[in-house]
Amino acid sequence: MDRLDNTVRPYAWGSTTAIPALLGTEPTGEPQAEMWMGAHPGAPSRTGRGTLAEVVDADPEKELGAASAAKFGPRLPFLLKLLAAGAPLSLQVHPDLAQARAGYEDEERRGVPLSAPHRNYKDANHKPELICALTEFDGLCGFRAPAETADLLDGLGVASLKPYADLLRAHPEDAALREVLTAILTADPEEMSRTVTETAAACDRLGGAYAPYAGIAHHYPGDPGVLAAMLLNHVRLQPGEALFLGAGIPHAYLDGLGVEIMANSDNVLRCGLTPKHVDVPELLRIVRFEAGDPGILRPEASPDGEEVYDTPIDEFRLSRYVLPEGSGVRDLTLPTPQILLCTAGTVRAGEHELAPGRSVFVPADETAEVSGSGTVFRATVRV
C-alpha cells in the first residue's frame, strides 16, 4: 500500500483551524477548506511511485482490480476529502449522469473553454456525494415543505416576502417551489438586495430557527441566495451522522468538519451565495423540485465491526472502523481499490502508522491489515 501526501485547497470559505487541529499542525492563518485524497487531475495525491493518477494510469487493472476497471473504466471512480467549512459554501446542485453527459457534449460542441467562468460542465460525469460529520456539522439539504416555508417567511414580518409566501401556498408543491426559486433568482438586483437586507435584520433579531439564515446573510449580504436558502431544510449533524446528496438536490454546507466522498467529478450548478456564475435556466432544468426530509444517515454495523453508510451509488462506498484498544488485527483486503483514512487515535495500516488526517491507498487484492486504537474510514467502490 502507498502512503498518500495530499493537497489542501485554500478556498475562501474554509476553516482556518479545523484541518490543522486534526493533523496536529499549526494554523497558518489562511483558510484550509478541503484535503483531497484520490486521483482527481485537479490535485492528485502523491505517493512514492508518483501521483496516484500516474500510478493508476500505469496499470489500471492491477491497481483498481479487473471488476472495477471493467465497470468504471481505467480511473479511480471516487474522490475522498476532509472538508472544513468555516463559512457557507455556495448553494448548489449536481446533474445526473445523463444530464452531465449531454451538458458536457453541448459545451464542447459550442467550444466553451473548460476554464471559462460561465462553463457549467467540466466533465461528463455525475457528482453524487456523501458527507459524514466529524464534528457538529451544519448544512442545508433539499426543499422544506412549501407551507412550512411560507409560515417561516410570514414570521419575519417583511412585507416584500409576502408574494413568495402566497405563491408557496397557492400552487402544487413542485410548481410552487419552481415559481418561487425562479422569482428569487430573476428579481431586480436592487430590489432583491433591499429585501435580503431587511430579511437578514429580522432573522438576526428573532434568532431560533432563523439564526442559520442570519449567519448566511452575514457572509453574503444582499445575495438572493439568502432567500433561496430559506426554501431548504436546515440540518445539524452530530459526529458520525451523514447526509447523502443525490442529483438535483439543492444543498450547501455551512459550518463544521467532515469526511466527504463523491464520484470523481467537478460538475456544479450554483443557485447563489457565490460571486461565481449562476446559469438560471440550466439550474432550473437540473433542480428536482420535491420537498422532503433530508434523511440523516447513521452507519449500519456488520458482525466484523465495519460500519457502512449505505447509499444507492456504485462509484463509492464509505464505511468506518472504530478500533478499541487491544482489538487485534483486522483484515480489510478487498478485490477493489481502497483509501484508508485515520481520523482519531493511531492506526497501523500495513507498514504505515497513521495519525489523524493521514491516509494510504491500497491497490485491489493487496493485503490490508489494520490494528491499533482509533477510527479509520474506508473508501472503496461497489462492483
CSV table of C-alpha atoms in Angstrom, one decimal:
chain,number,residue,atom,x,y,z
A,1,MET,CA,0.0,0.0,0.0
A,2,ASP,CA,1.1,3.6,-0.6
A,3,ARG,CA,1.1,6.4,2.0
A,4,LEU,CA,-0.6,9.4,0.5
A,5,ASP,CA,0.7,13.0,0.5
A,6,ASN,CA,-2.4,15.1,0.0
A,7,THR,CA,-3.1,18.7,-1.2
A,8,VAL,CA,-5.1,21.1,1.0
A,9,ARG,CA,-7.2,23.5,-1.0
A,10,PRO,CA,-7.4,27.1,0.4
A,11,TYR,CA,-10.9,28.0,-0.7
A,12,ALA,CA,-12.1,31.2,1.0
A,13,TRP,CA,-14.9,29.5,2.9
A,14,GLY,CA,-12.6,27.1,4.6
A,15,SER,CA,-11.9,27.0,8.3
A,16,THR,CA,-8.5,28.3,9.4
A,17,THR,CA,-8.2,25.9,12.3
A,18,ALA,CA,-10.2,22.6,11.8
A,19,ILE,CA,-7.9,20.7,9.5
A,20,PRO,CA,-4.7,21.9,11.3
A,21,ALA,CA,-6.3,20.7,14.6
A,22,LEU,CA,-6.9,17.3,13.2
A,23,LEU,CA,-3.5,17.0,11.7
A,24,GLY,CA,-1.8,18.4,14.8
A,25,THR,CA,-0.1,21.2,12.8
A,26,GLU,CA,0.0,24.9,13.4
A,27,PRO,CA,-2.6,27.0,11.6
A,28,THR,CA,-1.2,29.3,9.0
A,29,GLY,CA,-3.9,31.9,9.3
A,30,GLU,CA,-5.1,31.1,5.8
A,31,PRO,CA,-8.3,29.1,5.2
A,32,GLN,CA,-7.8,25.3,4.7
A,33,ALA,CA,-11.0,24.1,3.2
A,34,GLU,CA,-10.5,20.6,1.7
A,35,MET,CA,-7.9,18.0,1.7
A,36,TRP,CA,-8.2,15.8,-1.4
A,37,MET,CA,-7.4,12.1,-1.4
A,38,GLY,CA,-7.6,10.4,-4.8
A,39,ALA,CA,-6.5,10.7,-8.4
A,40,HIS,CA,-8.5,13.7,-9.5
A,41,PRO,CA,-6.4,15.7,-12.1
A,42,GLY,CA,-7.0,18.9,-10.2
A,43,ALA,CA,-4.9,17.8,-7.2
A,44,PRO,CA,-4.0,14.1,-7.3
A,45,SER,CA,-2.5,12.6,-4.1
A,46,ARG,CA,1.3,11.9,-4.2
A,47,THR,CA,2.9,8.6,-3.5
A,48,GLY,CA,6.4,7.1,-3.6
A,49,ARG,CA,5.6,5.9,-7.1
A,50,GLY,CA,4.4,9.2,-8.5
A,51,THR,CA,1.0,10.8,-8.3
A,52,LEU,CA,-1.9,8.5,-7.7
A,53,ALA,CA,-3.2,9.4,-11.1
A,54,GLU,CA,0.1,8.3,-12.7
A,55,VAL,CA,0.1,5.1,-10.6
A,56,VAL,CA,-3.4,4.1,-11.8
A,57,ASP,CA,-2.7,5.1,-15.4
A,58,ALA,CA,0.4,2.9,-15.5
A,59,ASP,CA,-1.6,-0.3,-14.7
A,60,PRO,CA,-5.4,0.3,-14.2
A,61,GLU,CA,-6.3,-3.4,-13.9
A,62,LYS,CA,-3.7,-4.1,-11.3
A,63,GLU,CA,-4.3,-1.0,-9.1
A,64,LEU,CA,-8.2,-1.0,-9.5
A,65,GLY,CA,-8.9,-4.7,-9.9
A,66,ALA,CA,-10.5,-6.2,-13.0
A,67,ALA,CA,-14.1,-5.7,-11.9
A,68,SER,CA,-13.7,-2.1,-11.0
A,69,ALA,CA,-11.8,-1.3,-14.2
A,70,ALA,CA,-14.4,-3.1,-16.3
A,71,LYS,CA,-17.3,-1.3,-14.6
A,72,PHE,CA,-15.9,2.3,-14.3
A,73,GLY,CA,-13.1,2.4,-16.7
A,74,PRO,CA,-9.3,2.9,-16.1
A,75,ARG,CA,-9.7,5.5,-13.4
A,76,LEU,CA,-10.3,5.7,-9.7
A,77,PRO,CA,-14.1,6.5,-9.6
A,78,PHE,CA,-14.2,8.3,-6.3
A,79,LEU,CA,-12.6,11.3,-4.6
A,80,LEU,CA,-12.3,11.3,-0.8
A,81,LYS,CA,-11.9,14.6,1.1
A,82,LEU,CA,-11.6,16.2,4.5
A,83,LEU,CA,-13.9,19.2,4.3
A,84,ALA,CA,-13.7,22.0,6.8
A,85,ALA,CA,-16.3,24.8,6.4
A,86,GLY,CA,-15.8,28.0,8.3
A,87,ALA,CA,-18.3,29.9,6.2
A,88,PRO,CA,-21.2,28.8,4.0
A,89,LEU,CA,-20.4,27.2,0.7
A,90,SER,CA,-22.3,28.1,-2.5
A,91,LEU,CA,-25.9,26.9,-2.7
A,92,GLN,CA,-25.7,24.3,-5.5
A,93,VAL,CA,-27.0,21.2,-7.3
A,94,HIS,CA,-25.3,18.5,-9.3
A,95,PRO,CA,-26.6,16.9,-12.5
A,96,ASP,CA,-27.4,13.2,-13.0
A,97,LEU,CA,-25.2,11.1,-15.4
A,98,ALA,CA,-27.4,11.7,-18.5
A,99,GLN,CA,-27.6,15.5,-17.8
A,100,ALA,CA,-23.8,15.7,-17.2
A,101,ARG,CA,-23.0,13.9,-20.5
A,102,ALA,CA,-25.4,16.0,-22.5
A,103,GLY,CA,-24.3,19.2,-20.9
A,104,TYR,CA,-20.6,18.4,-21.4
A,105,GLU,CA,-21.0,17.4,-25.0
A,106,ASP,CA,-23.1,20.6,-25.7
A,107,GLU,CA,-20.5,22.9,-24.3
A,108,GLU,CA,-17.7,21.0,-26.0
A,109,ARG,CA,-19.5,21.3,-29.3
A,110,ARG,CA,-20.0,25.1,-28.8
A,111,GLY,CA,-16.4,25.5,-28.0
A,112,VAL,CA,-16.8,26.8,-24.5
A,113,PRO,CA,-13.3,26.7,-22.9
A,114,LEU,CA,-13.0,24.4,-19.8
A,115,SER,CA,-11.6,27.4,-17.9
A,116,ALA,CA,-14.4,29.8,-18.9
A,117,PRO,CA,-16.2,31.2,-15.8
A,118,HIS,CA,-19.6,30.6,-17.4
A,119,ARG,CA,-18.8,26.9,-18.2
A,120,ASN,CA,-21.2,24.6,-16.3
A,121,TYR,CA,-19.9,21.1,-17.1
A,122,LYS,CA,-16.2,20.4,-16.5
A,123,ASP,CA,-16.6,16.7,-17.3
A,124,ALA,CA,-19.2,14.1,-18.4
A,125,ASN,CA,-19.7,12.5,-15.0
A,126,HIS,CA,-22.3,12.9,-12.3
A,127,LYS,CA,-21.4,14.0,-8.8
A,128,PRO,CA,-23.4,12.3,-6.1
A,129,GLU,CA,-21.7,12.9,-2.7
A,130,LEU,CA,-21.8,11.9,1.0
A,131,ILE,CA,-20.7,14.0,3.9
A,132,CYS,CA,-20.1,12.3,7.3
A,133,ALA,CA,-19.6,14.7,10.3
A,134,LEU,CA,-16.5,14.5,12.4
A,135,THR,CA,-17.7,17.5,14.5
A,136,GLU,CA,-21.1,19.0,14.8
A,137,PHE,CA,-21.9,20.0,11.2
A,138,ASP,CA,-24.5,22.4,9.9
A,139,GLY,CA,-25.9,22.3,6.3
A,140,LEU,CA,-28.9,22.8,4.1
A,141,CYS,CA,-30.3,19.9,2.2
A,142,GLY,CA,-33.4,19.6,0.0
A,143,PHE,CA,-36.6,21.7,-0.1
A,144,ARG,CA,-38.7,22.2,3.0
A,145,ALA,CA,-42.5,21.7,2.6
A,146,PRO,CA,-43.7,24.9,0.9
A,147,ALA,CA,-46.4,25.6,3.5
A,148,GLU,CA,-43.7,25.4,6.3
A,149,THR,CA,-41.5,27.8,4.4
A,150,ALA,CA,-44.5,30.2,3.9
A,151,ASP,CA,-45.0,30.2,7.6
A,152,LEU,CA,-41.3,30.8,8.2
A,153,LEU,CA,-41.4,33.8,5.8
A,154,ASP,CA,-44.6,35.2,7.3
A,155,GLY,CA,-43.0,35.1,10.7
A,156,LEU,CA,-40.3,37.6,9.7
A,157,GLY,CA,-42.8,40.4,9.2
A,158,VAL,CA,-41.1,41.6,6.0
A,159,ALA,CA,-43.7,42.9,3.5
A,160,SER,CA,-41.7,42.2,0.4
A,161,LEU,CA,-41.7,38.5,1.3
A,162,LYS,CA,-45.5,38.2,1.2
A,163,PRO,CA,-45.7,37.4,-2.5
A,164,TYR,CA,-43.3,34.5,-2.1
A,165,ALA,CA,-45.3,33.1,0.9
A,166,ASP,CA,-48.5,33.5,-1.1
A,167,LEU,CA,-47.0,31.6,-4.1
A,168,LEU,CA,-45.8,28.8,-1.8
A,169,ARG,CA,-49.4,28.3,-0.5
A,170,ALA,CA,-51.2,28.8,-3.8
A,171,HIS,CA,-49.8,26.1,-6.1
A,172,PRO,CA,-49.0,22.4,-6.1
A,173,GLU,CA,-45.6,21.6,-4.4
A,174,ASP,CA,-43.4,21.4,-7.4
A,175,ALA,CA,-44.9,24.4,-9.2
A,176,ALA,CA,-44.7,26.5,-6.0
A,177,LEU,CA,-41.1,25.7,-5.4
A,178,ARG,CA,-40.2,26.3,-9.1
A,179,GLU,CA,-42.0,29.6,-9.2
A,180,VAL,CA,-40.5,31.0,-6.0
A,181,LEU,CA,-37.0,30.0,-6.8
A,182,THR,CA,-37.3,31.4,-10.3
A,183,ALA,CA,-38.7,34.7,-8.9
A,184,ILE,CA,-35.9,35.0,-6.4
A,185,LEU,CA,-33.1,34.4,-8.9
A,186,THR,CA,-34.6,36.7,-11.6
A,187,ALA,CA,-35.7,39.6,-9.4
A,188,ASP,CA,-34.4,43.1,-9.9
A,189,PRO,CA,-31.0,43.1,-8.2
A,190,GLU,CA,-31.5,46.3,-6.3
A,191,GLU,CA,-35.0,45.4,-5.0
A,192,MET,CA,-33.7,41.9,-4.1
A,193,SER,CA,-30.7,43.4,-2.2
A,194,ARG,CA,-33.1,45.5,-0.1
A,195,THR,CA,-35.4,42.5,0.6
A,196,VAL,CA,-32.4,40.4,1.7
A,197,THR,CA,-31.0,43.2,3.9
A,198,GLU,CA,-34.4,43.6,5.6
A,199,THR,CA,-34.8,39.8,5.9
A,200,ALA,CA,-31.4,39.4,7.4
A,201,ALA,CA,-32.1,42.0,10.1
A,202,ALA,CA,-35.3,40.2,11.0
A,203,CYS,CA,-33.6,36.8,11.1
A,204,ASP,CA,-30.9,38.3,13.4
A,205,ARG,CA,-33.4,39.9,15.7
A,206,LEU,CA,-35.6,36.7,16.0
A,207,GLY,CA,-32.9,34.1,16.2
A,208,GLY,CA,-34.0,30.5,16.8
A,209,ALA,CA,-35.0,28.8,13.6
A,210,TYR,CA,-33.9,32.0,11.8
A,211,ALA,CA,-30.4,32.0,13.2
A,212,PRO,CA,-28.8,29.9,10.4
A,213,TYR,CA,-30.1,32.3,7.7
A,214,ALA,CA,-28.9,35.4,9.7
A,215,GLY,CA,-25.4,33.7,9.7
A,216,ILE,CA,-25.6,33.1,5.9
A,217,ALA,CA,-26.6,36.7,5.3
A,218,HIS,CA,-23.7,37.9,7.3
A,219,HIS,CA,-21.3,36.2,4.9
A,220,TYR,CA,-23.3,37.1,1.8
A,221,PRO,CA,-25.0,40.5,2.3
A,222,GLY,CA,-27.7,41.2,-0.3
A,223,ASP,CA,-27.2,37.9,-2.1
A,224,PRO,CA,-30.5,36.4,-3.4
A,225,GLY,CA,-29.1,33.0,-2.3
A,226,VAL,CA,-30.1,34.0,1.2
A,227,LEU,CA,-33.8,33.8,0.3
A,228,ALA,CA,-33.2,30.6,-1.8
A,229,ALA,CA,-31.5,29.1,1.3
A,230,MET,CA,-34.7,29.7,3.3
A,231,LEU,CA,-36.5,27.3,1.0
A,232,LEU,CA,-34.3,24.4,2.2
A,233,ASN,CA,-34.2,22.2,5.3
A,234,HIS,CA,-31.6,23.2,7.9
A,235,VAL,CA,-29.8,20.1,9.2
A,236,ARG,CA,-27.4,19.8,12.1
A,237,LEU,CA,-25.4,16.5,12.0
A,238,GLN,CA,-23.8,15.1,15.1
A,239,PRO,CA,-20.4,13.3,14.8
A,240,GLY,CA,-20.9,10.0,12.9
A,241,GLU,CA,-24.1,11.1,11.2
A,242,ALA,CA,-24.1,11.7,7.4
A,243,LEU,CA,-26.1,13.2,4.5
A,244,PHE,CA,-26.3,11.8,1.0
A,245,LEU,CA,-26.7,14.4,-1.8
A,246,GLY,CA,-28.1,12.9,-5.0
A,247,ALA,CA,-28.7,14.6,-8.4
A,248,GLY,CA,-30.8,17.7,-8.4
A,249,ILE,CA,-30.9,18.2,-4.6
A,250,PRO,CA,-30.1,21.8,-3.7
A,251,HIS,CA,-27.7,21.9,-0.8
A,252,ALA,CA,-25.0,23.9,1.0
A,253,TYR,CA,-22.6,23.2,3.8
A,254,LEU,CA,-22.5,25.9,6.5
A,255,ASP,CA,-20.0,25.0,9.2
A,256,GLY,CA,-18.1,22.0,10.6
A,257,LEU,CA,-15.6,19.3,9.7
A,258,GLY,CA,-16.4,16.1,7.9
A,259,VAL,CA,-15.3,13.3,5.7
A,260,GLU,CA,-16.7,13.7,2.2
A,261,ILE,CA,-16.8,11.2,-0.6
A,262,MET,CA,-18.1,11.7,-4.2
A,263,ALA,CA,-18.0,10.5,-7.7
A,264,ASN,CA,-14.9,11.8,-9.4
A,265,SER,CA,-16.4,14.9,-11.0
A,266,ASP,CA,-16.4,18.7,-10.7
A,267,ASN,CA,-19.9,19.5,-12.1
A,268,VAL,CA,-21.7,22.2,-10.1
A,269,LEU,CA,-24.6,24.4,-10.9
A,270,ARG,CA,-24.9,27.3,-8.4
A,271,CYS,CA,-28.0,28.9,-7.0
A,272,GLY,CA,-26.4,31.7,-5.0
A,273,LEU,CA,-24.1,32.5,-2.1
A,274,THR,CA,-21.3,32.9,-4.5
A,275,PRO,CA,-19.7,35.6,-6.8
A,276,LYS,CA,-19.4,32.8,-9.4
A,277,HIS,CA,-21.6,32.4,-12.5
A,278,VAL,CA,-25.3,31.4,-11.9
A,279,ASP,CA,-26.9,29.9,-15.0
A,280,VAL,CA,-30.5,30.3,-14.0
A,281,PRO,CA,-32.2,28.4,-17.0
A,282,GLU,CA,-29.8,25.5,-16.7
A,283,LEU,CA,-30.1,25.4,-13.0
A,284,LEU,CA,-33.9,25.3,-13.2
A,285,ARG,CA,-33.6,22.4,-15.6
A,286,ILE,CA,-31.5,20.4,-13.2
A,287,VAL,CA,-33.1,21.1,-9.8
A,288,ARG,CA,-35.6,18.5,-8.5
A,289,PHE,CA,-38.5,20.5,-7.1
A,290,GLU,CA,-39.5,18.0,-4.5
A,291,ALA,CA,-39.9,18.7,-0.8
A,292,GLY,CA,-38.9,16.1,1.8
A,293,ASP,CA,-37.0,15.0,4.8
A,294,PRO,CA,-33.2,15.4,4.2
A,295,GLY,CA,-32.7,11.8,5.5
A,296,ILE,CA,-29.9,11.8,8.1
A,297,LEU,CA,-27.8,8.6,7.6
A,298,ARG,CA,-26.4,6.6,10.5
A,299,PRO,CA,-23.9,3.7,9.9
A,300,GLU,CA,-25.1,0.1,9.8
A,301,ALA,CA,-22.8,-2.2,11.8
A,302,SER,CA,-21.8,-5.6,10.4
A,303,PRO,CA,-20.5,-8.5,12.6
A,304,ASP,CA,-16.9,-7.8,11.7
A,305,GLY,CA,-17.1,-4.2,13.1
A,306,GLU,CA,-17.4,-2.4,9.8
A,307,GLU,CA,-20.0,0.5,10.0
A,308,VAL,CA,-21.3,1.2,6.5
A,309,TYR,CA,-23.0,4.4,5.2
A,310,ASP,CA,-25.5,2.9,2.8
A,311,THR,CA,-26.1,4.9,-0.5
A,312,PRO,CA,-27.5,3.9,-3.9
A,313,ILE,CA,-24.3,4.8,-5.7
A,314,ASP,CA,-21.7,2.3,-7.1
A,315,GLU,CA,-18.8,4.7,-7.6
A,316,PHE,CA,-18.2,4.9,-3.9
A,317,ARG,CA,-18.8,3.1,-0.7
A,318,LEU,CA,-17.9,4.7,2.6
A,319,SER,CA,-17.5,2.9,5.9
A,320,ARG,CA,-15.6,3.2,9.2
A,321,TYR,CA,-14.0,1.0,11.8
A,322,VAL,CA,-13.8,2.2,15.4
A,323,LEU,CA,-10.9,0.1,16.8
A,324,PRO,CA,-10.8,-0.3,20.6
A,325,GLU,CA,-7.5,-0.8,22.4
A,326,GLY,CA,-6.3,-4.4,22.2
A,327,SER,CA,-8.8,-5.3,19.4
A,328,GLY,CA,-6.1,-7.1,17.4
A,329,VAL,CA,-5.5,-7.1,13.6
A,330,ARG,CA,-8.4,-6.6,11.2
A,331,ASP,CA,-8.0,-7.9,7.6
A,332,LEU,CA,-9.6,-5.3,5.2
A,333,THR,CA,-8.3,-6.8,2.0
A,334,LEU,CA,-10.7,-6.3,-1.0
A,335,PRO,CA,-10.7,-7.0,-4.7
A,336,THR,CA,-11.3,-3.3,-5.2
A,337,PRO,CA,-9.2,-0.2,-4.7
A,338,GLN,CA,-9.3,1.4,-1.2
A,339,ILE,CA,-8.3,4.6,0.6
A,340,LEU,CA,-7.9,4.3,4.3
A,341,LEU,CA,-8.1,7.5,6.4
A,342,CYS,CA,-7.4,7.8,10.1
A,343,THR,CA,-9.5,10.4,11.9
A,344,ALA,CA,-8.8,9.6,15.6
A,345,GLY,CA,-6.2,7.8,17.6
A,346,THR,CA,-3.3,5.9,16.0
A,347,VAL,CA,-4.0,3.2,13.4
A,348,ARG,CA,-1.4,0.9,11.8
A,349,ALA,CA,-2.1,0.0,8.2
A,350,GLY,CA,0.4,-2.5,6.9
A,351,GLU,CA,3.8,-0.9,7.5
A,352,HIS,CA,2.4,2.6,7.8
A,353,GLU,CA,1.4,4.2,11.1
A,354,LEU,CA,-1.5,6.6,10.6
A,355,ALA,CA,-2.2,9.6,12.9
A,356,PRO,CA,-5.4,11.6,12.4
A,357,GLY,CA,-5.6,13.0,8.9
A,358,ARG,CA,-3.1,10.5,7.4
A,359,SER,CA,-4.1,8.1,4.7
A,360,VAL,CA,-3.0,5.3,2.4
A,361,PHE,CA,-4.0,3.9,-1.0
A,362,VAL,CA,-4.5,0.1,-1.1
A,363,PRO,CA,-4.5,-1.5,-4.6
A,364,ALA,CA,-7.0,-4.2,-5.3
A,365,ASP,CA,-6.2,-7.5,-3.7
A,366,GLU,CA,-3.3,-6.0,-1.8
A,367,THR,CA,-3.2,-7.2,1.8
A,368,ALA,CA,-4.8,-4.6,4.0
A,369,GLU,CA,-4.3,-5.3,7.7
A,370,VAL,CA,-5.1,-2.6,10.3
A,371,SER,CA,-4.6,-2.5,14.0
A,372,GLY,CA,-4.2,0.0,16.8
A,373,SER,CA,-6.7,2.2,18.7
A,374,GLY,CA,-8.6,4.8,16.8
A,375,THR,CA,-11.0,5.4,13.9
A,376,VAL,CA,-10.3,4.6,10.3
A,377,PHE,CA,-12.6,5.4,7.3
A,378,ARG,CA,-12.6,3.1,4.3
A,379,ALA,CA,-13.4,4.4,0.9
A,380,THR,CA,-13.9,1.9,-2.0
A,381,VAL,CA,-16.4,1.0,-4.8
A,382,ARG,CA,-19.3,-1.4,-5.4
A,383,VAL,CA,-18.8,-3.9,-8.2
